[in-house]
JSON list of C-alpha atoms in Angstrom, two decimals:
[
{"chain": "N", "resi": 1, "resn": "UNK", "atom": "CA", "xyz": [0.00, 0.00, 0.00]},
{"chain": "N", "resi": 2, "resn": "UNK", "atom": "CA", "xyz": [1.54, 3.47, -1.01]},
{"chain": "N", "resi": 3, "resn": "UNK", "atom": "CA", "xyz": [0.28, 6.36, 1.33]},
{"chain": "N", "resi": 4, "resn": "UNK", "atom": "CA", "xyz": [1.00, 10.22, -0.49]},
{"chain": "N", "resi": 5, "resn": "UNK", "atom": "CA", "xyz": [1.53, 12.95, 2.32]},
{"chain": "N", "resi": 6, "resn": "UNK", "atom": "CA", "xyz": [0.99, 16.45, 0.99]},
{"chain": "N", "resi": 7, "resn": "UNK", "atom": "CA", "xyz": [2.24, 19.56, 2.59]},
{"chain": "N", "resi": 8, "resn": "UNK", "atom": "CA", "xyz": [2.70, 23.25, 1.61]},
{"chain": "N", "resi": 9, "resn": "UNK", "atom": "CA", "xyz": [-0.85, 24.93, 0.78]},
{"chain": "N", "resi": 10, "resn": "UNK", "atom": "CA", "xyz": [-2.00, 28.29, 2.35]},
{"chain": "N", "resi": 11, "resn": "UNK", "atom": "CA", "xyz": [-3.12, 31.83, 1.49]},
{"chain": "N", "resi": 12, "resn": "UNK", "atom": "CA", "xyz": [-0.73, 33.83, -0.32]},
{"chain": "N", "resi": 13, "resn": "UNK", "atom": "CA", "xyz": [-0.81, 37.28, -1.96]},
{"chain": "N", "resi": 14, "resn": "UNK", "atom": "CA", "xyz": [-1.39, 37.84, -5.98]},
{"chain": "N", "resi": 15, "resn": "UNK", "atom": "CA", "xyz": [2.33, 37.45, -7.32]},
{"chain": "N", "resi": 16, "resn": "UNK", "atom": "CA", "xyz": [3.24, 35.25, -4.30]},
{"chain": "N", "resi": 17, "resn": "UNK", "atom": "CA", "xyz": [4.92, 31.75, -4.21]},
{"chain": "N", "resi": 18, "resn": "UNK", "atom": "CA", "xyz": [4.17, 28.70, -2.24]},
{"chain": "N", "resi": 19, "resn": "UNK", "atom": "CA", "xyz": [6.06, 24.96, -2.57]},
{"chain": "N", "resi": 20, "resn": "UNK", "atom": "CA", "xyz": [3.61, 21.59, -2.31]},
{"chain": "N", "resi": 21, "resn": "UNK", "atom": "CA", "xyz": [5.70, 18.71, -1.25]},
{"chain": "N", "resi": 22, "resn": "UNK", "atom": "CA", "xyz": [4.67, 15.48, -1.53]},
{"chain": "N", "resi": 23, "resn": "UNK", "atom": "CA", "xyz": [5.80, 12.81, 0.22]},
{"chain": "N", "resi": 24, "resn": "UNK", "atom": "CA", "xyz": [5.25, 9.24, -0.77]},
{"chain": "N", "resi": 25, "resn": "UNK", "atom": "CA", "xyz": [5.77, 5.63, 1.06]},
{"chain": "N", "resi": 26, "resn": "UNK", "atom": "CA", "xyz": [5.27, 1.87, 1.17]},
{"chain": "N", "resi": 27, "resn": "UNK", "atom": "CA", "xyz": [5.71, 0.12, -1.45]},
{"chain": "N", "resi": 28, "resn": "UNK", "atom": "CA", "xyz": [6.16, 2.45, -4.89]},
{"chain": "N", "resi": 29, "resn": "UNK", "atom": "CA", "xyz": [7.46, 0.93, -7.53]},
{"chain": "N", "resi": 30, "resn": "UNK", "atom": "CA", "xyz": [9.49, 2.29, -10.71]},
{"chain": "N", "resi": 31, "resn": "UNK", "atom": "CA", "xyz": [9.09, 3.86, -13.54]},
{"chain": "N", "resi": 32, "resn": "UNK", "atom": "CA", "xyz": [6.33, 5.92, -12.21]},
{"chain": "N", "resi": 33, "resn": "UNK", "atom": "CA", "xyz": [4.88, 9.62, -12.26]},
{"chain": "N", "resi": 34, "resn": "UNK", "atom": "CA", "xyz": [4.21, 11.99, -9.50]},
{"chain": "N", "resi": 35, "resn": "UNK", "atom": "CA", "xyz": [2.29, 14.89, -10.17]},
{"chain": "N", "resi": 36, "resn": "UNK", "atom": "CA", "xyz": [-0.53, 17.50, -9.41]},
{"chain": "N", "resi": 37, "resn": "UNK", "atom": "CA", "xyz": [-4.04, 17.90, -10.39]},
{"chain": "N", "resi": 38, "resn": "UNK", "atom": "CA", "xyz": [-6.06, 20.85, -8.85]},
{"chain": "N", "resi": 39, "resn": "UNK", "atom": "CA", "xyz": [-9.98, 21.40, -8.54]},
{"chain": "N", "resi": 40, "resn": "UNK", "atom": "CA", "xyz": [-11.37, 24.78, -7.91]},
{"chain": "N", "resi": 41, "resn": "UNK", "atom": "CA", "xyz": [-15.47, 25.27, -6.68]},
{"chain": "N", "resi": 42, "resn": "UNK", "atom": "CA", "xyz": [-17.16, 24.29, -9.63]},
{"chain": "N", "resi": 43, "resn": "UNK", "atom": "CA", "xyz": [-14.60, 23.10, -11.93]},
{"chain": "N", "resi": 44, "resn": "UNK", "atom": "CA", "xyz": [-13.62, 19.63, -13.00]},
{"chain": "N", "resi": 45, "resn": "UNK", "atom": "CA", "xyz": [-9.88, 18.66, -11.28]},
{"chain": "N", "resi": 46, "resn": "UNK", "atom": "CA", "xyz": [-7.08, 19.17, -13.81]},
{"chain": "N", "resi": 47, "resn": "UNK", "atom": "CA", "xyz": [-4.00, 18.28, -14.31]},
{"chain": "N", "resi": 48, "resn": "UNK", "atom": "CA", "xyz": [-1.48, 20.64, -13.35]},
{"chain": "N", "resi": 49, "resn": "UNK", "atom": "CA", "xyz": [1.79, 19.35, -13.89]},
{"chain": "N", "resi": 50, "resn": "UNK", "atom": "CA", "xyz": [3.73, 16.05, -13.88]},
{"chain": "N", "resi": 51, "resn": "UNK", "atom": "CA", "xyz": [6.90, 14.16, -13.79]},
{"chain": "N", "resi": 52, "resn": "UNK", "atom": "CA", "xyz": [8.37, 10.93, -14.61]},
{"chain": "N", "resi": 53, "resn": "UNK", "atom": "CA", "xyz": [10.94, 9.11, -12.64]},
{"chain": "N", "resi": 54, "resn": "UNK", "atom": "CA", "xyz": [13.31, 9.65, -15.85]},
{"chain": "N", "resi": 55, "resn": "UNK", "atom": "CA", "xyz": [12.88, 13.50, -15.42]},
{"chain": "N", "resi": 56, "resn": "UNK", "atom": "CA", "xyz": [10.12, 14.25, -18.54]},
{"chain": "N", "resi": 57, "resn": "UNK", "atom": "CA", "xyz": [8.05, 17.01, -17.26]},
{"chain": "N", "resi": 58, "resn": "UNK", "atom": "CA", "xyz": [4.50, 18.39, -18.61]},
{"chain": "N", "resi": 59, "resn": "UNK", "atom": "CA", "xyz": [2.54, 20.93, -17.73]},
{"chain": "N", "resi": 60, "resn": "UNK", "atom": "CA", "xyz": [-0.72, 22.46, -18.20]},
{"chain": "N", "resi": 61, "resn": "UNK", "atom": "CA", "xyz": [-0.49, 25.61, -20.02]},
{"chain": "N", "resi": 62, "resn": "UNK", "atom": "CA", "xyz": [-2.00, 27.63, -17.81]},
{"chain": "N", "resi": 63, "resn": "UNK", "atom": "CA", "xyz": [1.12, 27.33, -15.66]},
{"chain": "N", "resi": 64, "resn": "UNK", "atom": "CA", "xyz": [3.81, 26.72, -17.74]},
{"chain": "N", "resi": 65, "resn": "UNK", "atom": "CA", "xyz": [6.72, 29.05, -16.89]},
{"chain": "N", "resi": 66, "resn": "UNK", "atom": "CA", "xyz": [5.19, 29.83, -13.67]},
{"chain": "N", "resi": 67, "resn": "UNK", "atom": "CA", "xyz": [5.48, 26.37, -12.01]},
{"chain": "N", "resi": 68, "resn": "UNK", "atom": "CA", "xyz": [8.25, 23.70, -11.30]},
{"chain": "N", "resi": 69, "resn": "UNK", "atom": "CA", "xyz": [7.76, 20.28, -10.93]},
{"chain": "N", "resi": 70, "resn": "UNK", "atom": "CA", "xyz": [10.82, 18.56, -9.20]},
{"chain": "N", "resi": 71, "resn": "UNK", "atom": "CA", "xyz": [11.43, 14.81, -7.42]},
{"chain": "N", "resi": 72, "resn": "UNK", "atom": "CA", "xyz": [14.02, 13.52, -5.35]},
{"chain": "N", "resi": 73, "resn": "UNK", "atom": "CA", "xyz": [13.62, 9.99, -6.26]},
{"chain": "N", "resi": 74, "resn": "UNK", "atom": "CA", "xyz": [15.68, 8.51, -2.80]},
{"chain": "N", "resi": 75, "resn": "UNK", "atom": "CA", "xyz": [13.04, 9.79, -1.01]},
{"chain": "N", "resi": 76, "resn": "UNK", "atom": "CA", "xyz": [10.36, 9.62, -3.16]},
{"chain": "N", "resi": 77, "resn": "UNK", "atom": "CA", "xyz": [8.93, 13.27, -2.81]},
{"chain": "N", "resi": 78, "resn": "UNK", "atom": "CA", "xyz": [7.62, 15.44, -5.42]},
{"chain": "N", "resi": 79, "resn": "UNK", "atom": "CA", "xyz": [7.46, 19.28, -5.13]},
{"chain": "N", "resi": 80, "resn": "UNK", "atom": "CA", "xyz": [5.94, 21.36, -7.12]},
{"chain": "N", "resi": 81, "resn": "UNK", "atom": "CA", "xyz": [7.11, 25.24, -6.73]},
{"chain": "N", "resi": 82, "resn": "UNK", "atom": "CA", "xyz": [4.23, 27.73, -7.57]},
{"chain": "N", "resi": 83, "resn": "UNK", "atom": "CA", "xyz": [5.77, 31.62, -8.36]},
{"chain": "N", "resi": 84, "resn": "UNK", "atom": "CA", "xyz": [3.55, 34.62, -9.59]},
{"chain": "N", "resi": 85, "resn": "UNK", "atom": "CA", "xyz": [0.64, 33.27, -8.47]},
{"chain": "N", "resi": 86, "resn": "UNK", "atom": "CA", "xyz": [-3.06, 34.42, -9.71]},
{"chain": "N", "resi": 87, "resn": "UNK", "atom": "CA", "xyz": [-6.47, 34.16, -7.89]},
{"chain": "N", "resi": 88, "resn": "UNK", "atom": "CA", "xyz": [-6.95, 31.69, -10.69]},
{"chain": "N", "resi": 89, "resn": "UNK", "atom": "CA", "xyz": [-4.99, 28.87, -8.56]},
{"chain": "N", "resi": 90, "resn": "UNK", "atom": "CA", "xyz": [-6.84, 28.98, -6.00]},
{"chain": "N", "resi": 91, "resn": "UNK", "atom": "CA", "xyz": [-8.13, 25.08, -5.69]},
{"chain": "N", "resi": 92, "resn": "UNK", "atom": "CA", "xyz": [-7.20, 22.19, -3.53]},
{"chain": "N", "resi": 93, "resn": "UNK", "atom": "CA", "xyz": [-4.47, 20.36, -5.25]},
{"chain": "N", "resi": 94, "resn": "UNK", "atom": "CA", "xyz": [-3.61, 16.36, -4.79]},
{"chain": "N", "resi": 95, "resn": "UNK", "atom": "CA", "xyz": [-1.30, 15.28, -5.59]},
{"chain": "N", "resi": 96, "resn": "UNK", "atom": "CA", "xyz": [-0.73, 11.53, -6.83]},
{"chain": "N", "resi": 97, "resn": "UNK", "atom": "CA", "xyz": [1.53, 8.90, -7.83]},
{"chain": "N", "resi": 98, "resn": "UNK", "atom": "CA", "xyz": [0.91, 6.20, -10.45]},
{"chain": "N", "resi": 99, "resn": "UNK", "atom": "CA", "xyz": [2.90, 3.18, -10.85]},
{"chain": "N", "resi": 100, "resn": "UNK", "atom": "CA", "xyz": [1.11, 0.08, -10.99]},
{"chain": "N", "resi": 101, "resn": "UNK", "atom": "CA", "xyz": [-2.47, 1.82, -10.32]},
{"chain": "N", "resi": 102, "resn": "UNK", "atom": "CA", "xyz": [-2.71, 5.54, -9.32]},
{"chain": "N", "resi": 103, "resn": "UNK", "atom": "CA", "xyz": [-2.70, 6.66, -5.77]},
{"chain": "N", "resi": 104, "resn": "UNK", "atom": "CA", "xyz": [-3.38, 10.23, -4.25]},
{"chain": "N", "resi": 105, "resn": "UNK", "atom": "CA", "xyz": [-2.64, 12.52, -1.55]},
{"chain": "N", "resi": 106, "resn": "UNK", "atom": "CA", "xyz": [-4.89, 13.85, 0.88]},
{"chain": "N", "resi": 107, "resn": "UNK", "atom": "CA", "xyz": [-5.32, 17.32, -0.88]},
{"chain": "N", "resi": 108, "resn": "UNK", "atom": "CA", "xyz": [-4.30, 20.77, -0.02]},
{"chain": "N", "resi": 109, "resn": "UNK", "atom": "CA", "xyz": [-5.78, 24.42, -0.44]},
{"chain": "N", "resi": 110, "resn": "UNK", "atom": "CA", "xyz": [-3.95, 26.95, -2.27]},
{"chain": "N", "resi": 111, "resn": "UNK", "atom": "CA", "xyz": [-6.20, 30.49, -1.82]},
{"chain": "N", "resi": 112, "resn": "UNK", "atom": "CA", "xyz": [-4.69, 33.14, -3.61]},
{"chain": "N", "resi": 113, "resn": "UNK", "atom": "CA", "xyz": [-6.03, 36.66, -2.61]},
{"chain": "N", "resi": 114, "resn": "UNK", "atom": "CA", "xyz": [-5.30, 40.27, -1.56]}
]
């Protein structure tokens, strides 16, 4: 059983930054993808960015050259820095793994706002 740990949401100011980790463990297995999908009130959950244990990245565009997806494979723990950030992502964001089947993190808000 893999169990995904997310930390790092809050309230931040327009043009603010905030880092998600999330921190996986039991038993993962490789190749596999970490990643973020977010779901605002009223929206369907989309993807937000992702990243393979070889290092390929993708991202929605909405955030591309805003956000950072990064892993540190020995510990199994993706992060995903968020700069210049717009009331638009504001959402909870989960985070998830998938290897053999998919599994996901608890969720965490991000509220953007003056």
């Amino acid at each position: 059983q893999v169990q995904l740990v997310e930390s790092g949401g809050g309230l931040v100011q327009p043009g603010g930054s905030l880092r998600l980790s999330c921190a996986a463990s039991g038993s993962t297995f490789s190749p596999n993808t970490m990643g973020w999908y977010r779901q605002a009130p009223g929206k369907q959950r989309e993807l937000v960015a992702s990243m393979t244990s070889g290092g390929r990245t993708n991202y929605a565009a909405s955030v591309k050259g805003r956000f950072t997806i990064s892993r540190d494979n020995a510990k199994i723990t993706g992060y995903l820095q968020m700069n210049s950030l717009k009331p638009e992502d504001t959402a909870v964001y989960y985070c998830y793994l998938f290897s053999t089947q998919t599994y996901w993190g608890q969720g965490t808000q991000v509220t953007v706002s003056s």
